[in-house]
Amino acid sequence: MPAEAITSVPAAHVVGPVPFVCGAEAGFDVLVSRVPSVAERVWPGLLRRAGEAVLAEWGADGARDTYALVLSELVTNAFQHGYGDTVRVRLWRTADHLGVEVTGGTPYLPRSAPADPSAERGRGLHLVGALADTWGITPDGMTTWCTLAI
């Protein structure tokens, strides 16, 4: 998708709790410590690879590329814009969806402004919204989540 086409947060954005899914199978639930400047560069890739291993175990390789992108974007946002000592990442699945939740300690709702086509930053939530079936942010702004069809 060309950068010019990503100009607003998609309508699927929901401010509300993470959907409770009875019977969902947990992939992982990881709490990582913030280490200034190092963490935001290292953790997104490490968590992406861990999640890809879980998807392979589940036989959900078809969702791998989309999952990798949304997880990387959400984790990067948590490290760049969050507060506190930790970032929590959860991956779960049902028969037809993957769920990704990232809690970064941000005490406000994220803002998403139109991305400048030449900017290197500013498209994370636009990409998540374009790729996810549903996505949202908890009312306290602490957790951003999405679901992807598998």
mmCIF file of C-alpha atoms in Angstrom:
data_model
loop_
_atom_site.group_PDB
_atom_site.id
_atom_site.type_symbol
_atom_site.label_atom_id
_atom_site.label_comp_id
_atom_site.label_asym_id
_atom_site.label_seq_id
_atom_site.Cartn_x
_atom_site.Cartn_y
_atom_site.Cartn_z
ATOM 1 C CA MET A 1 0.000 0.000 0.000
ATOM 2 C CA PRO A 2 1.537 3.351 -0.961
ATOM 3 C CA ALA A 3 2.311 5.702 1.910
ATOM 4 C CA GLU A 4 -0.082 8.321 0.523
ATOM 5 C CA ALA A 5 -3.012 5.918 1.019
ATOM 6 C CA ILE A 6 -2.426 5.581 4.763
ATOM 7 C CA THR A 7 -3.833 8.829 6.087
ATOM 8 C CA SER A 8 -6.231 8.033 8.921
ATOM 9 C CA VAL A 9 -6.933 5.429 11.557
ATOM 10 C CA PRO A 10 -9.292 2.805 10.073
ATOM 11 C CA ALA A 11 -12.842 2.710 11.401
ATOM 12 C CA ALA A 12 -12.368 -0.682 13.086
ATOM 13 C CA HIS A 13 -10.556 1.100 15.921
ATOM 14 C CA VAL A 14 -12.313 0.402 19.222
ATOM 15 C CA VAL A 15 -11.658 2.008 22.557
ATOM 16 C CA GLY A 16 -12.616 -0.797 24.882
ATOM 17 C CA PRO A 17 -11.342 -3.798 26.760
ATOM 18 C CA VAL A 18 -9.375 -6.595 25.164
ATOM 19 C CA PRO A 19 -11.951 -9.107 23.936
ATOM 20 C CA PHE A 20 -12.341 -11.963 26.416
ATOM 21 C CA VAL A 21 -12.236 -15.191 24.476
ATOM 22 C CA CYS A 22 -13.349 -18.222 26.440
ATOM 23 C CA GLY A 23 -11.335 -21.280 25.488
ATOM 24 C CA ALA A 24 -8.555 -19.382 23.704
ATOM 25 C CA GLU A 25 -5.235 -21.199 23.602
ATOM 26 C CA ALA A 26 -2.328 -19.206 24.983
ATOM 27 C CA GLY A 27 0.738 -18.882 22.780
ATOM 28 C CA PHE A 28 2.836 -16.833 25.145
ATOM 29 C CA ASP A 29 2.565 -14.156 27.772
ATOM 30 C CA VAL A 30 5.873 -12.318 28.131
ATOM 31 C CA LEU A 31 6.813 -9.468 30.439
ATOM 32 C CA VAL A 32 10.028 -7.747 29.344
ATOM 33 C CA SER A 33 12.027 -5.090 31.155
ATOM 34 C CA ARG A 34 12.727 -1.742 29.583
ATOM 35 C CA VAL A 35 16.388 -0.986 29.044
ATOM 36 C CA PRO A 36 16.662 2.529 27.615
ATOM 37 C CA SER A 37 17.716 2.722 23.962
ATOM 38 C CA VAL A 38 18.568 -0.985 23.691
ATOM 39 C CA ALA A 39 15.134 -2.490 24.304
ATOM 40 C CA GLU A 40 13.246 -0.646 21.611
ATOM 41 C CA ARG A 41 15.676 -1.947 18.992
ATOM 42 C CA VAL A 42 16.080 -5.538 20.210
ATOM 43 C CA TRP A 43 12.777 -6.687 21.716
ATOM 44 C CA PRO A 44 10.475 -6.251 18.684
ATOM 45 C CA GLY A 45 12.577 -8.671 16.626
ATOM 46 C CA LEU A 46 13.015 -11.184 19.449
ATOM 47 C CA LEU A 47 9.302 -11.219 20.250
ATOM 48 C CA ARG A 48 8.396 -11.449 16.566
ATOM 49 C CA ARG A 49 10.581 -14.546 16.161
ATOM 50 C CA ALA A 50 9.164 -16.130 19.321
ATOM 51 C CA GLY A 51 5.651 -15.574 17.997
ATOM 52 C CA GLU A 52 6.556 -16.972 14.589
ATOM 53 C CA ALA A 53 7.734 -20.159 16.333
ATOM 54 C CA VAL A 54 4.382 -20.423 18.128
ATOM 55 C CA LEU A 55 2.506 -19.894 14.838
ATOM 56 C CA ALA A 56 4.547 -22.653 13.214
ATOM 57 C CA GLU A 57 3.720 -24.974 16.118
ATOM 58 C CA TRP A 58 0.029 -24.134 15.668
ATOM 59 C CA GLY A 59 0.215 -24.663 11.893
ATOM 60 C CA ALA A 60 -0.839 -21.051 11.301
ATOM 61 C CA ASP A 61 2.004 -20.138 8.943
ATOM 62 C CA GLY A 62 -0.434 -18.382 6.588
ATOM 63 C CA ALA A 63 -0.804 -15.550 9.109
ATOM 64 C CA ARG A 64 2.930 -15.266 9.755
ATOM 65 C CA ASP A 65 3.792 -12.158 7.733
ATOM 66 C CA THR A 66 0.784 -10.155 8.910
ATOM 67 C CA TYR A 67 1.324 -11.263 12.503
ATOM 68 C CA ALA A 68 5.020 -10.337 12.347
ATOM 69 C CA LEU A 69 4.234 -6.842 11.091
ATOM 70 C CA VAL A 70 1.474 -6.009 13.589
ATOM 71 C CA LEU A 71 3.422 -7.417 16.534
ATOM 72 C CA SER A 72 6.544 -5.466 15.566
ATOM 73 C CA GLU A 73 4.539 -2.254 15.227
ATOM 74 C CA LEU A 74 2.729 -2.662 18.544
ATOM 75 C CA VAL A 75 5.874 -3.613 20.484
ATOM 76 C CA THR A 76 7.865 -0.775 18.921
ATOM 77 C CA ASN A 77 5.107 1.690 19.857
ATOM 78 C CA ALA A 78 5.057 0.382 23.426
ATOM 79 C CA PHE A 79 8.783 0.943 23.812
ATOM 80 C CA GLN A 80 8.857 4.305 22.055
ATOM 81 C CA HIS A 81 5.766 5.850 23.628
ATOM 82 C CA GLY A 82 5.124 3.867 26.816
ATOM 83 C CA TYR A 83 6.165 4.441 30.385
ATOM 84 C CA GLY A 84 7.074 2.200 33.279
ATOM 85 C CA ASP A 85 9.579 -0.573 33.729
ATOM 86 C CA THR A 86 8.019 -3.298 31.577
ATOM 87 C CA VAL A 87 6.182 -4.143 28.383
ATOM 88 C CA ARG A 88 3.813 -7.125 28.311
ATOM 89 C CA VAL A 89 3.102 -9.094 25.125
ATOM 90 C CA ARG A 90 0.433 -11.773 24.839
ATOM 91 C CA LEU A 91 -0.398 -14.033 21.898
ATOM 92 C CA TRP A 92 -3.433 -16.320 21.864
ATOM 93 C CA ARG A 93 -5.615 -18.120 19.345
ATOM 94 C CA THR A 94 -9.072 -19.485 18.805
ATOM 95 C CA ALA A 95 -10.190 -21.765 15.989
ATOM 96 C CA ASP A 96 -10.257 -18.848 13.515
ATOM 97 C CA HIS A 97 -8.349 -15.913 15.019
ATOM 98 C CA LEU A 98 -5.011 -14.920 16.499
ATOM 99 C CA GLY A 99 -5.018 -12.313 19.237
ATOM 100 C CA VAL A 100 -2.120 -9.986 19.965
ATOM 101 C CA GLU A 101 -2.038 -7.729 23.024
ATOM 102 C CA VAL A 102 0.745 -5.312 23.959
ATOM 103 C CA THR A 103 0.689 -3.371 27.225
ATOM 104 C CA GLY A 104 3.209 -0.577 27.293
ATOM 105 C CA GLY A 105 2.233 1.566 30.239
ATOM 106 C CA THR A 106 1.037 4.527 28.216
ATOM 107 C CA PRO A 107 -1.361 6.479 30.455
ATOM 108 C CA TYR A 108 -3.234 8.083 27.545
ATOM 109 C CA LEU A 109 -4.899 7.038 24.317
ATOM 110 C CA PRO A 110 -2.505 6.974 21.356
ATOM 111 C CA ARG A 111 -3.007 9.599 18.705
ATOM 112 C CA SER A 112 -2.627 8.788 15.066
ATOM 113 C CA ALA A 113 -2.080 11.694 12.728
ATOM 114 C CA PRO A 114 -1.876 11.560 8.939
ATOM 115 C CA ALA A 115 1.545 10.228 7.985
ATOM 116 C CA ASP A 116 3.829 12.372 5.895
ATOM 117 C CA PRO A 117 4.630 10.235 2.805
ATOM 118 C CA SER A 118 8.346 10.962 3.206
ATOM 119 C CA ALA A 119 8.474 10.321 6.983
ATOM 120 C CA GLU A 120 10.120 7.179 8.331
ATOM 121 C CA ARG A 121 7.734 7.031 11.301
ATOM 122 C CA GLY A 122 4.051 7.532 11.995
ATOM 123 C CA ARG A 123 2.385 4.623 10.203
ATOM 124 C CA GLY A 124 2.292 1.921 12.908
ATOM 125 C CA LEU A 125 -1.340 2.180 13.959
ATOM 126 C CA HIS A 126 -2.394 2.802 10.369
ATOM 127 C CA LEU A 127 -0.779 -0.498 9.359
ATOM 128 C CA VAL A 128 -2.290 -2.382 12.299
ATOM 129 C CA GLY A 129 -5.722 -0.989 11.473
ATOM 130 C CA ALA A 130 -5.390 -1.868 7.797
ATOM 131 C CA LEU A 131 -4.212 -5.451 8.434
ATOM 132 C CA ALA A 132 -6.152 -6.557 11.520
ATOM 133 C CA ASP A 133 -9.721 -7.831 11.499
ATOM 134 C CA THR A 134 -10.380 -5.856 14.679
ATOM 135 C CA TRP A 135 -8.157 -3.753 16.864
ATOM 136 C CA GLY A 136 -8.471 -1.407 19.737
ATOM 137 C CA ILE A 137 -7.034 0.316 22.736
ATOM 138 C CA THR A 138 -8.152 -0.168 26.310
ATOM 139 C CA PRO A 139 -9.855 2.910 27.797
ATOM 140 C CA ASP A 140 -6.852 3.578 30.048
ATOM 141 C CA GLY A 141 -4.539 3.609 26.991
ATOM 142 C CA MET A 142 -2.315 0.915 28.498
ATOM 143 C CA THR A 143 -2.994 -1.953 26.061
ATOM 144 C CA THR A 144 -3.317 -2.031 22.293
ATOM 145 C CA TRP A 145 -4.733 -5.266 20.863
ATOM 146 C CA CYS A 146 -5.752 -6.762 17.561
ATOM 147 C CA THR A 147 -7.166 -9.954 16.083
ATOM 148 C CA LEU A 148 -6.159 -11.568 12.811
ATOM 149 C CA ALA A 149 -8.048 -14.232 10.884
ATOM 150 C CA ILE A 150 -6.250 -17.570 10.455
#
